[in-house]
mmCIF file of C-alpha atoms in Angstrom:
data_model
loop_
_atom_site.group_PDB
_atom_site.id
_atom_site.type_symbol
_atom_site.label_atom_id
_atom_site.label_comp_id
_atom_site.label_asym_id
_atom_site.label_seq_id
_atom_site.Cartn_x
_atom_site.Cartn_y
_atom_site.Cartn_z
ATOM 1 C CA MET A 252 9.418 29.265 -87.979
ATOM 2 C CA SER A 253 13.085 29.917 -87.127
ATOM 3 C CA LYS A 254 14.646 28.605 -83.969
ATOM 4 C CA LEU A 255 15.974 31.991 -83.182
ATOM 5 C CA LEU A 256 12.547 33.629 -83.231
ATOM 6 C CA LYS A 257 11.028 30.788 -81.153
ATOM 7 C CA ARG A 258 13.742 31.390 -78.592
ATOM 8 C CA ILE A 259 13.388 35.085 -78.515
ATOM 9 C CA LEU A 260 9.579 34.609 -78.034
ATOM 10 C CA LYS A 261 10.215 32.157 -75.221
ATOM 11 C CA ILE A 262 12.719 34.384 -73.434
ATOM 12 C CA SER A 263 10.550 37.622 -73.930
ATOM 13 C CA VAL A 264 7.582 36.415 -71.954
ATOM 14 C CA TRP A 265 9.055 36.735 -68.472
ATOM 15 C CA PRO A 266 10.558 40.343 -68.842
ATOM 16 C CA ALA A 267 7.257 41.478 -70.301
ATOM 17 C CA VAL A 268 5.256 39.935 -67.481
ATOM 18 C CA LEU A 269 7.684 41.207 -64.846
ATOM 19 C CA MET A 270 7.657 44.794 -66.295
ATOM 20 C CA ILE A 271 3.956 45.105 -65.887
ATOM 21 C CA ALA A 272 3.927 43.231 -62.490
ATOM 22 C CA GLY A 273 6.669 45.345 -61.094
ATOM 23 C CA LYS A 274 4.722 48.487 -61.972
ATOM 24 C CA LEU A 275 1.453 47.170 -60.514
ATOM 25 C CA LEU A 276 3.132 45.857 -57.425
ATOM 26 C CA GLY A 277 4.802 49.291 -56.931
ATOM 27 C CA ILE A 278 1.375 50.976 -57.069
ATOM 28 C CA ILE A 279 -0.255 48.503 -54.704
ATOM 29 C CA ILE A 280 2.582 48.775 -52.051
ATOM 30 C CA ALA A 281 2.665 52.520 -52.205
ATOM 31 C CA ASN A 282 -1.197 52.648 -51.680
ATOM 32 C CA ILE A 283 -0.921 50.150 -48.747
ATOM 33 C CA ALA A 284 2.179 51.609 -47.264
ATOM 34 C CA TYR A 285 1.027 55.342 -47.308
ATOM 35 C CA LYS A 286 -2.786 54.450 -46.928
ATOM 36 C CA LEU A 287 -3.718 56.373 -49.981
ATOM 37 C CA ASP A 288 -7.034 56.744 -51.810
ATOM 38 C CA PHE A 289 -6.961 56.112 -55.426
ATOM 39 C CA PHE A 290 -9.612 56.635 -57.992
ATOM 40 C CA ILE A 291 -10.281 54.974 -61.326
ATOM 41 C CA ASP A 292 -11.921 56.815 -64.278
ATOM 42 C CA ASN A 293 -13.042 55.496 -67.631
ATOM 43 C CA GLN A 294 -12.430 57.722 -70.595
ATOM 44 C CA ILE A 295 -13.937 57.823 -73.919
ATOM 45 C CA GLN A 296 -11.025 59.772 -75.680
ATOM 46 C CA GLY A 297 -7.572 58.672 -76.226
ATOM 47 C CA ILE A 298 -6.032 55.234 -76.410
ATOM 48 C CA PHE A 299 -6.479 54.197 -72.765
ATOM 49 C CA SER A 300 -10.040 53.560 -71.596
ATOM 50 C CA ILE A 301 -9.133 53.294 -67.899
ATOM 51 C CA GLN A 302 -7.004 55.750 -66.007
ATOM 52 C CA LEU A 303 -5.876 55.645 -62.394
ATOM 53 C CA TYR A 304 -5.698 58.993 -60.578
ATOM 54 C CA TYR A 305 -5.125 60.919 -57.342
ATOM 55 C CA THR A 306 -6.562 64.043 -56.216
ATOM 56 C CA ASP A 307 -3.187 65.887 -55.349
ATOM 57 C CA THR A 308 0.082 66.245 -57.289
ATOM 58 C CA ALA A 309 2.394 65.055 -54.369
ATOM 59 C CA THR A 310 0.525 61.663 -54.004
ATOM 60 C CA THR A 311 0.666 61.159 -57.876
ATOM 61 C CA LEU A 312 4.427 61.891 -57.864
ATOM 62 C CA LEU A 313 5.028 59.493 -54.988
ATOM 63 C CA VAL A 314 3.017 56.575 -56.229
ATOM 64 C CA ASN A 315 4.492 56.879 -59.719
ATOM 65 C CA SER A 316 8.030 57.168 -58.502
ATOM 66 C CA VAL A 317 7.556 54.121 -56.134
ATOM 67 C CA SER A 318 6.072 52.049 -58.823
ATOM 68 C CA ASN A 319 8.726 53.130 -61.271
ATOM 69 C CA LEU A 320 11.471 52.121 -58.770
ATOM 70 C CA PHE A 321 9.938 48.690 -58.277
ATOM 71 C CA MET A 322 9.657 48.132 -61.979
ATOM 72 C CA ILE A 323 13.256 49.043 -62.632
ATOM 73 C CA ILE A 324 14.590 46.903 -59.814
ATOM 74 C CA ILE A 325 12.542 43.894 -60.916
ATOM 75 C CA LEU A 326 14.024 44.221 -64.503
ATOM 76 C CA ALA A 327 17.527 45.264 -63.479
ATOM 77 C CA VAL A 328 18.345 42.500 -60.886
ATOM 78 C CA PRO A 329 17.911 39.531 -63.358
ATOM 79 C CA THR A 330 19.831 41.457 -66.252
ATOM 80 C CA ILE A 331 22.734 42.267 -63.978
ATOM 81 C CA TYR A 332 22.718 38.741 -62.609
ATOM 82 C CA PHE A 333 22.778 37.295 -66.222
ATOM 83 C CA ILE A 334 25.571 39.687 -67.166
ATOM 84 C CA ILE A 335 27.734 38.981 -64.117
ATOM 85 C CA LYS A 336 27.121 35.231 -64.487
ATOM 86 C CA THR A 337 28.165 35.179 -68.165
ATOM 87 C CA SER A 338 31.232 37.361 -67.610
ATOM 88 C CA ILE A 339 32.449 35.195 -64.749
ATOM 89 C CA TYR A 340 31.773 31.988 -66.744
ATOM 90 C CA GLN A 341 33.651 33.403 -69.839
ATOM 91 C CA SER A 342 36.492 34.544 -67.475
ATOM 92 C CA THR A 343 36.776 30.982 -66.013
ATOM 93 C CA LEU A 344 37.451 29.686 -69.549
ATOM 94 C CA GLN A 345 40.343 31.986 -70.152
ATOM 95 C CA ASN A 346 41.728 32.761 -66.780
ATOM 96 C CA PRO A 347 42.589 29.959 -64.189
ATOM 97 C CA ARG A 348 42.802 32.700 -61.427
ATOM 98 C CA THR A 349 39.025 33.154 -61.616
ATOM 99 C CA ILE A 350 38.509 29.416 -61.302
ATOM 100 C CA VAL A 351 40.537 29.415 -58.016
ATOM 101 C CA LYS A 352 38.702 32.476 -56.785
ATOM 102 C CA ILE A 353 35.227 31.008 -57.422
ATOM 103 C CA THR A 354 36.244 27.630 -56.025
ATOM 104 C CA LYS A 355 37.348 29.443 -52.847
ATOM 105 C CA LEU A 356 33.936 31.188 -52.664
ATOM 106 C CA ASN A 357 32.171 27.897 -53.358
ATOM 107 C CA VAL A 358 30.199 29.067 -56.238
ATOM 108 C CA LEU A 359 31.655 26.653 -58.835
ATOM 109 C CA SER A 360 28.493 24.787 -59.433
ATOM 110 C CA TRP A 361 26.513 28.023 -59.919
ATOM 111 C CA ILE A 362 29.030 29.524 -62.394
ATOM 112 C CA THR A 363 29.865 26.441 -64.546
ATOM 113 C CA LYS A 364 26.287 25.902 -65.665
ATOM 114 C CA ASN A 365 26.037 27.565 -68.990
ATOM 115 C CA ASP A 366 22.322 28.430 -69.066
ATOM 116 C CA THR A 367 22.786 32.127 -69.932
ATOM 117 C CA SER A 368 23.174 33.183 -73.476
ATOM 118 C CA PHE A 369 23.818 36.372 -75.219
ATOM 119 C CA LEU A 370 20.233 36.264 -76.594
ATOM 120 C CA LEU A 371 18.843 36.197 -73.047
ATOM 121 C CA ILE A 372 20.855 39.092 -71.894
ATOM 122 C CA PHE A 373 20.106 41.075 -75.060
ATOM 123 C CA VAL A 374 16.196 40.545 -74.553
ATOM 124 C CA TRP A 375 16.372 41.492 -70.875
ATOM 125 C CA CYS A 376 18.562 44.433 -71.519
ATOM 126 C CA SER A 377 16.082 45.643 -74.220
ATOM 127 C CA PHE A 378 13.164 45.597 -71.671
ATOM 128 C CA LEU A 379 15.390 47.342 -69.149
ATOM 129 C CA LEU A 380 16.100 49.922 -71.694
ATOM 130 C CA VAL A 381 12.488 50.445 -72.584
ATOM 131 C CA ALA A 382 11.501 50.757 -68.856
ATOM 132 C CA SER A 383 14.477 53.151 -68.223
ATOM 133 C CA LEU A 384 13.230 55.463 -71.161
ATOM 134 C CA ILE A 385 9.812 55.573 -69.856
ATOM 135 C CA ILE A 386 11.009 56.470 -66.410
ATOM 136 C CA ILE A 387 13.639 59.119 -67.765
ATOM 137 C CA ALA A 388 10.751 60.702 -69.830
ATOM 138 C CA GLN A 389 8.496 60.800 -66.749
ATOM 139 C CA SER A 390 11.307 62.398 -64.750
ATOM 140 C CA ILE A 391 11.906 65.122 -67.246
ATOM 141 C CA GLN A 392 8.068 65.772 -67.257
ATOM 142 C CA GLY A 393 8.239 65.978 -63.441
ATOM 143 C CA ILE A 394 5.834 63.078 -62.698
ATOM 144 C CA SER A 395 8.743 60.859 -61.294
ATOM 145 C CA TYR A 396 11.518 61.706 -58.815
ATOM 146 C CA SER A 397 14.589 62.861 -60.709
ATOM 147 C CA TRP A 398 16.844 60.643 -58.661
ATOM 148 C CA ILE A 399 14.853 57.567 -60.045
ATOM 149 C CA GLY A 400 15.334 58.884 -63.556
ATOM 150 C CA GLY A 401 19.066 59.076 -62.852
ATOM 151 C CA LEU A 402 19.228 55.591 -61.375
ATOM 152 C CA SER A 403 17.434 54.225 -64.422
ATOM 153 C CA ALA A 404 19.817 55.948 -66.739
ATOM 154 C CA VAL A 405 22.783 54.418 -64.902
ATOM 155 C CA LEU A 406 21.203 51.038 -64.844
ATOM 156 C CA ALA A 407 20.481 51.317 -68.729
ATOM 157 C CA ILE A 408 23.891 52.383 -69.440
ATOM 158 C CA PHE A 409 25.455 49.547 -67.368
ATOM 159 C CA SER A 410 23.237 46.876 -69.010
ATOM 160 C CA ILE A 411 24.112 48.220 -72.513
ATOM 161 C CA TRP A 412 27.698 47.974 -71.592
ATOM 162 C CA GLY A 413 27.178 44.522 -70.196
ATOM 163 C CA THR A 414 25.330 43.386 -73.365
ATOM 164 C CA ILE A 415 28.120 44.826 -75.583
ATOM 165 C CA LYS A 416 30.754 42.911 -73.376
ATOM 166 C CA THR A 417 28.813 39.760 -73.565
ATOM 167 C CA TYR A 418 28.583 40.095 -77.323
ATOM 168 C CA GLU A 419 32.388 40.585 -77.571
ATOM 169 C CA LEU A 420 32.946 37.412 -75.458
ATOM 170 C CA GLU A 421 30.576 35.465 -77.632
ATOM 171 C CA ILE A 422 32.292 36.769 -80.777
ATOM 172 C CA ASP A 423 35.612 35.706 -79.336
ATOM 173 C CA LYS A 424 34.417 32.174 -79.076
ATOM 174 C CA ILE A 425 33.693 32.149 -82.742
ATOM 175 C CA TYR A 426 36.773 34.148 -83.874
ATOM 176 C CA PRO A 427 39.382 33.930 -81.193
ATOM 177 C CA LYS A 428 41.807 36.778 -80.846
ATOM 178 C CA GLU A 429 45.039 36.067 -82.879
ATOM 179 C CA LYS A 430 47.274 37.093 -79.945
ATOM 180 C CA GLU A 431 45.735 34.505 -77.655
ATOM 181 C CA LEU A 432 46.349 31.606 -80.261
ATOM 182 C CA TYR A 433 49.873 32.445 -80.959
ATOM 183 C CA MET B 248 7.198 15.586 -106.479
ATOM 184 C CA LYS B 249 8.023 16.509 -102.691
ATOM 185 C CA LYS B 250 5.410 18.560 -101.053
ATOM 186 C CA GLN B 251 6.749 21.750 -99.514
ATOM 187 C CA ASN B 252 5.722 22.638 -95.989
ATOM 188 C CA LEU B 253 4.458 26.268 -96.137
ATOM 189 C CA LEU B 254 3.227 26.477 -92.539
ATOM 190 C CA PRO B 255 6.507 28.003 -90.968
ATOM 191 C CA GLN B 256 6.519 30.687 -93.677
ATOM 192 C CA ILE B 257 3.000 31.555 -92.906
ATOM 193 C CA VAL B 258 3.445 31.525 -89.132
ATOM 194 C CA GLU B 259 6.681 33.439 -89.118
ATOM 195 C CA PRO B 260 5.206 37.022 -89.876
ATOM 196 C CA PHE B 261 2.662 36.426 -87.120
ATOM 197 C CA ALA B 262 5.383 35.341 -84.721
ATOM 198 C CA ILE B 263 7.242 38.647 -85.526
ATOM 199 C CA VAL B 264 3.958 40.455 -84.740
ATOM 200 C CA VAL B 265 3.744 38.679 -81.319
ATOM 201 C CA LEU B 266 7.357 39.572 -80.559
ATOM 202 C CA LEU B 267 6.550 43.205 -81.225
ATOM 203 C CA ALA B 268 3.428 42.986 -79.027
ATOM 204 C CA PHE B 269 5.705 41.656 -76.220
ATOM 205 C CA PHE B 270 7.419 45.006 -76.277
ATOM 206 C CA ILE B 271 4.538 47.271 -77.146
ATOM 207 C CA VAL B 272 1.937 45.887 -74.747
ATOM 208 C CA PRO B 273 3.940 46.314 -71.514
ATOM 209 C CA THR B 274 5.304 49.705 -72.674
ATOM 210 C CA LEU B 275 1.617 50.908 -73.232
ATOM 211 C CA THR B 276 0.545 49.288 -70.042
ATOM 212 C CA VAL B 277 3.081 50.750 -67.881
ATOM 213 C CA ILE B 278 2.390 54.239 -69.368
ATOM 214 C CA ASN B 279 -1.303 53.700 -68.706
ATOM 215 C CA LEU B 280 -0.653 52.507 -65.200
ATOM 216 C CA SER B 281 1.190 55.773 -64.471
ATOM 217 C CA PRO B 282 -1.335 57.793 -62.274
ATOM 218 C CA ILE B 283 -2.344 61.286 -63.161
ATOM 219 C CA THR B 284 -3.766 64.120 -60.838
ATOM 220 C CA LYS B 285 -7.351 64.920 -61.280
ATOM 221 C CA GLU B 286 -10.278 66.371 -59.382
ATOM 222 C CA VAL B 287 -12.874 63.714 -58.080
ATOM 223 C CA LYS B 288 -15.987 63.977 -60.256
ATOM 224 C CA LYS B 289 -19.008 63.666 -58.056
ATOM 225 C CA GLU B 290 -22.076 63.182 -60.186
ATOM 226 C CA ASN B 291 -25.553 61.795 -59.257
ATOM 227 C CA VAL B 292 -27.411 59.149 -61.233
ATOM 228 C CA LEU B 293 -28.866 61.779 -63.685
ATOM 229 C CA GLY B 294 -25.424 63.073 -64.491
ATOM 230 C CA VAL B 295 -26.129 66.519 -62.956
ATOM 231 C CA ASN B 296 -23.390 67.991 -60.839
ATOM 232 C CA THR B 297 -24.144 68.031 -57.045
ATOM 233 C CA PHE B 298 -24.887 71.250 -55.199
ATOM 234 C CA SER B 299 -21.429 71.607 -53.988
ATOM 235 C CA SER B 300 -20.260 72.575 -57.426
ATOM 236 C CA ASN B 301 -22.668 75.501 -57.208
ATOM 237 C CA ILE B 302 -20.956 76.974 -54.173
ATOM 238 C CA ASP B 303 -18.148 79.520 -54.802
ATOM 239 C CA VAL B 304 -16.063 80.095 -51.654
ATOM 240 C CA ARG B 305 -13.470 82.961 -52.018
ATOM 241 C CA ASP B 306 -10.863 84.138 -49.558
ATOM 242 C CA LEU B 307 -11.185 87.887 -49.161
ATOM 243 C CA GLY B 308 -7.565 88.552 -48.035
ATOM 244 C CA GLY B 309 -6.584 92.063 -47.479
ATOM 245 C CA PHE B 310 -4.375 93.780 -44.714
ATOM 246 C CA HIS B 311 -5.273 93.460 -40.982
ATOM 247 C CA GLU B 312 -3.078 94.371 -38.017
ATOM 248 C CA ILE B 313 -3.233 91.019 -36.329
ATOM 249 C CA ILE B 314 -4.981 88.533 -38.715
ATOM 250 C CA LYS B 315 -2.286 87.813 -41.244
ATOM 251 C CA GLY B 316 -1.021 85.052 -43.598
ATOM 252 C CA GLU B 317 -4.579 83.810 -44.745
ATOM 253 C CA SER B 318 -4.937 80.885 -47.068
ATOM 254 C CA LEU B 319 -7.922 78.990 -48.388
ATOM 255 C CA SER B 320 -7.518 75.452 -49.824
ATOM 256 C CA LYS B 321 -10.041 73.054 -51.218
ATOM 257 C CA THR B 322 -9.452 69.738 -49.519
ATOM 258 C CA ASN B 323 -11.993 67.860 -51.567
ATOM 259 C CA GLU B 324 -15.077 68.557 -53.668
ATOM 260 C CA SER B 325 -17.203 69.685 -50.689
ATOM 261 C CA GLU B 326 -14.581 70.738 -48.162
ATOM 262 C CA TYR B 327 -12.381 73.848 -47.650
ATOM 263 C CA LEU B 328 -9.674 74.638 -45.120
ATOM 264 C CA TYR B 329 -9.099 78.305 -44.085
ATOM 265 C CA LYS B 330 -5.768 78.958 -42.344
ATOM 266 C CA THR B 331 -4.443 82.174 -40.723
ATOM 267 C CA THR B 332 -2.024 83.393 -38.091
ATOM 268 C CA ILE B 333 -3.359 85.559 -35.285
ATOM 269 C CA HIS B 334 -0.565 87.745 -34.059
ATOM 270 C CA ARG B 335 0.139 89.158 -30.671
ATOM 271 C CA ARG B 336 -2.636 91.386 -29.280
ATOM 272 C CA ASP B 337 -3.777 93.498 -26.427
ATOM 273 C CA ASN B 338 -6.310 92.447 -23.785
ATOM 274 C CA LEU B 339 -9.907 93.585 -23.602
ATOM 275 C CA LYS B 340 -9.846 94.430 -27.244
ATOM 276 C CA THR B 341 -11.953 92.891 -29.979
ATOM 277 C CA TYR B 342 -10.722 92.358 -33.556
ATOM 278 C CA SER B 343 -12.815 91.590 -36.493
ATOM 279 C CA LYS B 344 -12.009 90.880 -40.291
ATOM 280 C CA PRO B 345 -14.018 89.778 -43.302
ATOM 281 C CA ILE B 346 -12.434 86.476 -44.285
ATOM 282 C CA LEU B 347 -14.600 84.702 -46.719
ATOM 283 C CA GLN B 348 -17.191 85.346 -49.483
ATOM 284 C CA ILE B 349 -19.574 82.576 -50.029
ATOM 285 C CA GLN B 350 -21.905 82.403 -53.075
ATOM 286 C CA ASN B 351 -24.639 79.853 -53.717
ATOM 287 C CA ASN B 352 -25.250 79.787 -57.344
ATOM 288 C CA GLY B 353 -27.550 76.794 -57.158
ATOM 289 C CA PHE B 354 -31.327 76.664 -56.897
ATOM 290 C CA SER B 355 -31.541 74.818 -53.509
ATOM 291 C CA PRO B 356 -30.396 75.906 -50.134
ATOM 292 C CA VAL B 357 -27.133 74.512 -48.674
ATOM 293 C CA VAL B 358 -25.750 73.914 -45.179
ATOM 294 C CA LEU B 359 -22.271 75.316 -44.497
ATOM 295 C CA SER B 360 -20.728 73.635 -41.431
ATOM 296 C CA PHE B 361 -17.917 75.526 -39.644
ATOM 297 C CA TYR B 362 -15.332 73.985 -37.309
ATOM 298 C CA GLY B 363 -12.471 76.185 -36.129
ATOM 299 C CA TYR B 364 -9.477 75.708 -33.673
ATOM 300 C CA THR B 365 -6.265 77.206 -32.640
ATOM 301 C CA ASP B 366 -2.908 75.527 -31.867
ATOM 302 C CA SER B 367 -2.530 77.162 -28.387
ATOM 303 C CA ARG B 368 -4.495 77.199 -25.092
ATOM 304 C CA THR B 369 -5.195 80.917 -24.702
ATOM 305 C CA ASP B 370 -8.537 82.436 -23.547
ATOM 306 C CA THR B 371 -9.401 83.772 -27.029
ATOM 307 C CA LYS B 372 -12.991 83.588 -27.898
ATOM 308 C CA VAL B 373 -13.419 82.947 -31.710
ATOM 309 C CA THR B 374 -16.568 83.784 -33.269
ATOM 310 C CA LEU B 375 -17.870 83.940 -36.929
ATOM 311 C CA LYS B 376 -20.223 86.791 -37.777
ATOM 312 C CA ILE B 377 -22.541 86.080 -40.803
ATOM 313 C CA GLY B 378 -25.169 88.642 -41.357
ATOM 314 C CA ARG B 379 -26.569 89.757 -38.022
ATOM 315 C CA ASN B 380 -25.941 86.430 -36.373
ATOM 316 C CA SER B 381 -22.964 85.174 -34.382
ATOM 317 C CA TYR B 382 -21.624 81.661 -34.415
ATOM 318 C CA LEU B 383 -19.174 80.704 -31.588
ATOM 319 C CA LEU B 384 -16.372 78.445 -32.652
ATOM 320 C CA ARG B 385 -14.207 78.553 -29.599
ATOM 321 C CA ASP B 386 -15.134 79.772 -26.095
ATOM 322 C CA GLU B 387 -12.779 81.258 -23.492
ATOM 323 C CA ASN B 388 -12.140 77.801 -21.926
ATOM 324 C CA GLY B 389 -11.003 76.347 -25.213
ATOM 325 C CA GLN B 390 -14.252 74.386 -25.879
ATOM 326 C CA LEU B 391 -14.810 73.956 -29.644
ATOM 327 C CA TYR B 392 -18.244 74.077 -31.354
ATOM 328 C CA HIS B 393 -19.557 72.969 -34.777
ATOM 329 C CA GLN B 394 -21.761 75.481 -36.250
ATOM 330 C CA ASP B 395 -24.121 75.230 -39.211
ATOM 331 C CA PHE B 396 -25.324 77.967 -41.443
ATOM 332 C CA PHE B 397 -28.097 77.886 -44.155
ATOM 333 C CA LEU B 398 -27.256 79.704 -47.355
ATOM 334 C CA GLU B 399 -30.312 80.431 -49.417
ATOM 335 C CA PRO B 400 -30.250 79.753 -53.198
ATOM 336 C CA THR B 401 -28.788 82.359 -55.554
ATOM 337 C CA SER B 402 -27.380 84.403 -52.600
ATOM 338 C CA ASN B 403 -24.095 85.303 -51.216
ATOM 339 C CA THR B 404 -22.797 86.202 -47.795
ATOM 340 C CA THR B 405 -19.571 87.563 -46.219
ATOM 341 C CA VAL B 406 -18.093 85.663 -43.264
ATOM 342 C CA TYR B 407 -16.327 87.811 -40.555
ATOM 343 C CA LEU B 408 -13.807 86.429 -38.024
ATOM 344 C CA TYR B 409 -14.331 87.908 -34.699
ATOM 345 C CA LEU B 410 -11.761 87.613 -31.803
ATOM 346 C CA GLU B 411 -11.815 88.712 -28.152
ATOM 347 C CA ASN B 412 -9.549 87.833 -25.240
ATOM 348 C CA SER B 413 -9.404 89.161 -21.616
ATOM 349 C CA ASN B 414 -5.715 88.688 -21.243
ATOM 350 C CA ARG B 415 -3.015 90.183 -23.354
ATOM 351 C CA ILE B 416 -1.339 87.629 -25.803
ATOM 352 C CA LEU B 417 2.350 88.025 -26.476
ATOM 353 C CA PHE B 418 2.744 85.401 -29.133
ATOM 354 C CA SER B 419 1.333 84.198 -32.426
ATOM 355 C CA GLU B 420 -1.180 81.423 -32.722
ATOM 356 C CA ASN B 421 -2.354 79.537 -35.783
ATOM 357 C CA PHE B 422 -6.082 79.318 -36.469
ATOM 358 C CA GLU B 423 -7.541 76.733 -38.738
ATOM 359 C CA MET B 424 -11.193 76.485 -39.833
ATOM 360 C CA GLU B 425 -12.790 73.644 -41.700
ATOM 361 C CA LEU B 426 -15.710 74.500 -43.938
ATOM 362 C CA SER B 427 -17.912 71.776 -45.236
ATOM 363 C CA ILE B 428 -20.761 71.996 -47.682
ATOM 364 C CA LYS B 429 -23.661 69.594 -46.886
#
């Protein structure tokens, strides 16, 4: 088995678990915070055998929106963290001003540890993208607040941009730009 | 002759399937965890619907000079909420209006429980007239009463709202009545 596949599998575990956990946590928190009564039904038809349901549309909308918000935040925070960390790390290699700045902020030890790879960002970004697409689709269907759909779209665009930027930085390491060499 | 290790080549397709599962399983789980809106199904052990589903409650509506803005909503499987606005009215006058039509389609009698209240402290006496009988919901002093009515199987009845007050009332008040089927 290739090393790349092994690494992707290893990296994919956490976002996959957090995606489900975020959704579940959001449902539990919404139910506790608003003291809601939920019902569980088992269905014979369709691909899902168990379905969570509420008796009124407003409650369904609230619970779905809160759980979607939790899920997207849980996935977006690490993704953005990895993107920012990699960007600053790469910047320190090219720009001495960045080193001075991060030394002043006393985050040198945090930034110089190169444990964030492009692959890690790519996998996290993919999960964030999948979650965003689900939320956007639900917002269009009217079963989630539209502002959460908008927020997901912004986060997805930002993470895609961050992933492309990280890819460019990684490529620059292999094929340095000519103008920087001469 | 050197023996070739085929194990990585056999494992690799499975690893790809696992990787795909890492993306597909959370996606399907998140979609399945998204709650839906549905009526609560109340069924007894034999799978026959309870008597409450045999009761048909209908808001009669229509025009009335002081009883306006009527609405009837089903709060759960066996409970209804009737709302109306009682407008300004003269003293020593009685007002009556047919408000609900209740039909028992089942083969057993049901008990209809009424509980009504207003949002202001006037001396209005609120009574329900069902058939030849009167059911006091609120007396002149503001005291509220629970009233039960037996509805025979395969029969229907019309509920009248009956109002009387000794003083002239110059403002509108909201009246709400809970109807529960036992």
